[in-house]
Coordinates of C-alpha atoms in Angstrom, one line a residue:
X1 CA -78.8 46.1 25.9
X2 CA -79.9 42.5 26.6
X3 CA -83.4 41.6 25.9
X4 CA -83.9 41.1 29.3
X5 CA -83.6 44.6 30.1
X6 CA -86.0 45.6 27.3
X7 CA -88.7 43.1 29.3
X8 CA -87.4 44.1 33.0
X9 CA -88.5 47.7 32.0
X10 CA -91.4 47.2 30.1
X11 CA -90.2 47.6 26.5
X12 CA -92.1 45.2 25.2
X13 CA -93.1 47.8 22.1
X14 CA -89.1 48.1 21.1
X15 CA -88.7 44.4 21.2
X16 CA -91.1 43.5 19.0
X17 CA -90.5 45.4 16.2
X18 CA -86.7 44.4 17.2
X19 CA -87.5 41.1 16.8
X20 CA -90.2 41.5 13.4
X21 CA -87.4 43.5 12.2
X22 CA -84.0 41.1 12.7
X23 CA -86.5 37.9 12.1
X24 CA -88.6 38.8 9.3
X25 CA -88.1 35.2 7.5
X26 CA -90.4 33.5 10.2
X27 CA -88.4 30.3 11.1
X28 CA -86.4 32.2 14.0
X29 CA -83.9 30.2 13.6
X30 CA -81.3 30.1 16.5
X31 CA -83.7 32.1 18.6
X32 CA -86.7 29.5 18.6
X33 CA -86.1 29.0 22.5
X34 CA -85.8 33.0 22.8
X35 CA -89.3 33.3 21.6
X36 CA -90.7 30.6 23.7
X37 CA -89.9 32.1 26.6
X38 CA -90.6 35.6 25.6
X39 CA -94.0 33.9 25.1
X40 CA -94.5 32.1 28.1
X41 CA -93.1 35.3 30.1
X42 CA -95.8 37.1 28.8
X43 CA -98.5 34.5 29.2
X44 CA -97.6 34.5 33.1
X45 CA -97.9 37.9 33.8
X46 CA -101.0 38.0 31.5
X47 CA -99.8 40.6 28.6
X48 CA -102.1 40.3 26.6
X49 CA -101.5 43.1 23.8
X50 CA -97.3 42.2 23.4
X51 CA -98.8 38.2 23.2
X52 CA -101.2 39.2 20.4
X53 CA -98.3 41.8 18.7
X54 CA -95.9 39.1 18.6
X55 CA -98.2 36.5 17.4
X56 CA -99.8 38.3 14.9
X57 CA -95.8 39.6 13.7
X58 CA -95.2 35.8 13.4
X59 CA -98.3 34.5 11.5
X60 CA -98.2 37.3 9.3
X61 CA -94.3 36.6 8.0
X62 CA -95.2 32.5 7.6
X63 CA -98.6 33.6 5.9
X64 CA -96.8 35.5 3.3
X65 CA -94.5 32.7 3.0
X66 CA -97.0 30.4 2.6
X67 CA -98.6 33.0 0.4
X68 CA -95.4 33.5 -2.2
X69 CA -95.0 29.5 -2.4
X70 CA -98.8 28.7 -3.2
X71 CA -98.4 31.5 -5.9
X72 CA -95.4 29.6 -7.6
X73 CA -96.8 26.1 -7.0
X74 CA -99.5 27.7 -9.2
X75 CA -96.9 29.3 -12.1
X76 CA -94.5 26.3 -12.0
X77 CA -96.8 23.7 -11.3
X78 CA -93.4 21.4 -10.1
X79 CA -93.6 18.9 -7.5
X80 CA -91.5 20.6 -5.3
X81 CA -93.4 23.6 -4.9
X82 CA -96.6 22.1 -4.3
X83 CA -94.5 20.1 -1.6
X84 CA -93.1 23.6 -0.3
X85 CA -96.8 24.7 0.2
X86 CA -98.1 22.2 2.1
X87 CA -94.7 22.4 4.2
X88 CA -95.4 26.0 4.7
X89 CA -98.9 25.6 4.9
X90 CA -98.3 24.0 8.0
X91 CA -95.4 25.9 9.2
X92 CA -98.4 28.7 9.2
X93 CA -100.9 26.8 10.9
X94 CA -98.9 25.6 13.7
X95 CA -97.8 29.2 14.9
X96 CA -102.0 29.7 14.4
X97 CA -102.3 27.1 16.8
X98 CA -99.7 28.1 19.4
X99 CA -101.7 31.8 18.8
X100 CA -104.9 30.2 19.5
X101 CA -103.9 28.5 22.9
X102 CA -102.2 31.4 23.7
X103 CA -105.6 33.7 23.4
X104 CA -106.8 31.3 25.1
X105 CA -105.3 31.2 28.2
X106 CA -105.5 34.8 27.8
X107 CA -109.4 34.8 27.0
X108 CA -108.5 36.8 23.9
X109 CA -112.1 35.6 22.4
X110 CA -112.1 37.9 19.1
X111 CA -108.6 37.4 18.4
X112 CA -109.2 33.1 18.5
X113 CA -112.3 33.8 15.7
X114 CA -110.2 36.0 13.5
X115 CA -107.0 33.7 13.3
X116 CA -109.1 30.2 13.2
X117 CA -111.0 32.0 10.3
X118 CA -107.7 32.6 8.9
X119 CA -106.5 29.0 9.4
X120 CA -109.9 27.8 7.6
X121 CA -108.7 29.5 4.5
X122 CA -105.4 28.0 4.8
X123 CA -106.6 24.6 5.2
X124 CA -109.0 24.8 2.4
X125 CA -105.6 25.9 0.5
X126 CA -107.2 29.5 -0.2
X127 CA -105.6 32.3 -0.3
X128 CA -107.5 35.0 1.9
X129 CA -107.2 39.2 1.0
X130 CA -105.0 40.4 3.5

């Protein structure tokens, strides 16, 4: 079944955890242009709930990311980790972003305070409880 099924009938539940489940490592690879328009689908027809699902999948997998590299850069102390975590650092903070102007344009209000809190943290290189 194409994906486009799954969204012509309202699956939206089933695709997302298809798609947290197949693309767990956050990068998305080949299916980067997938996602984008899964994202701007749901931003025109105002989805709010599968928006914030698939975000929140998306930040979560780079956070820990980031998360697991800061740890190391911490153990090892090389200067290639502590490059990896400011890569991933901002591997994280631009799927915030794209989150945040997304909420936006949804008038998701609490969900824009709890991810730029988030991003804060990151910035500030801290790692927040999750």
């Amino acid at each position: 079944m194409s994906t486009n099924t799954w969204i012509s009938e309202n699956r939206h539940d089933e695709l997302l955890a298809y798609i947290k489940s197949e693309w767990d490592n956050g990068y998305f690879n080949d299916y980067t242009e997938f996602i984008e328009e899964y994202e701007q689908f749901l931003l025109k027809e105002k989805l709010s709930i599968p928006f914030i699902k698939l975000w929140n999948n998306i930040v979560k997998v780079r956070f820990s990311n980031f998360q697991w590299h800061h740890k190391q850069s911490k153990i090892k102390q090389t200067q290639s980790y502590v490059h990896l975590v400011f890569e991933k650092r901002e591997f994280v903070t631009k799927a915030i972003d794209r989150f945040t102007n997304g909420s936006l344009e949804l008038k998701q209000f609490e969900e824009i305070k709890k991810i730029q809190e988030l991003k804060i943290k990151i910035e500030k290189l801290e790692i927040p409880k999750k």
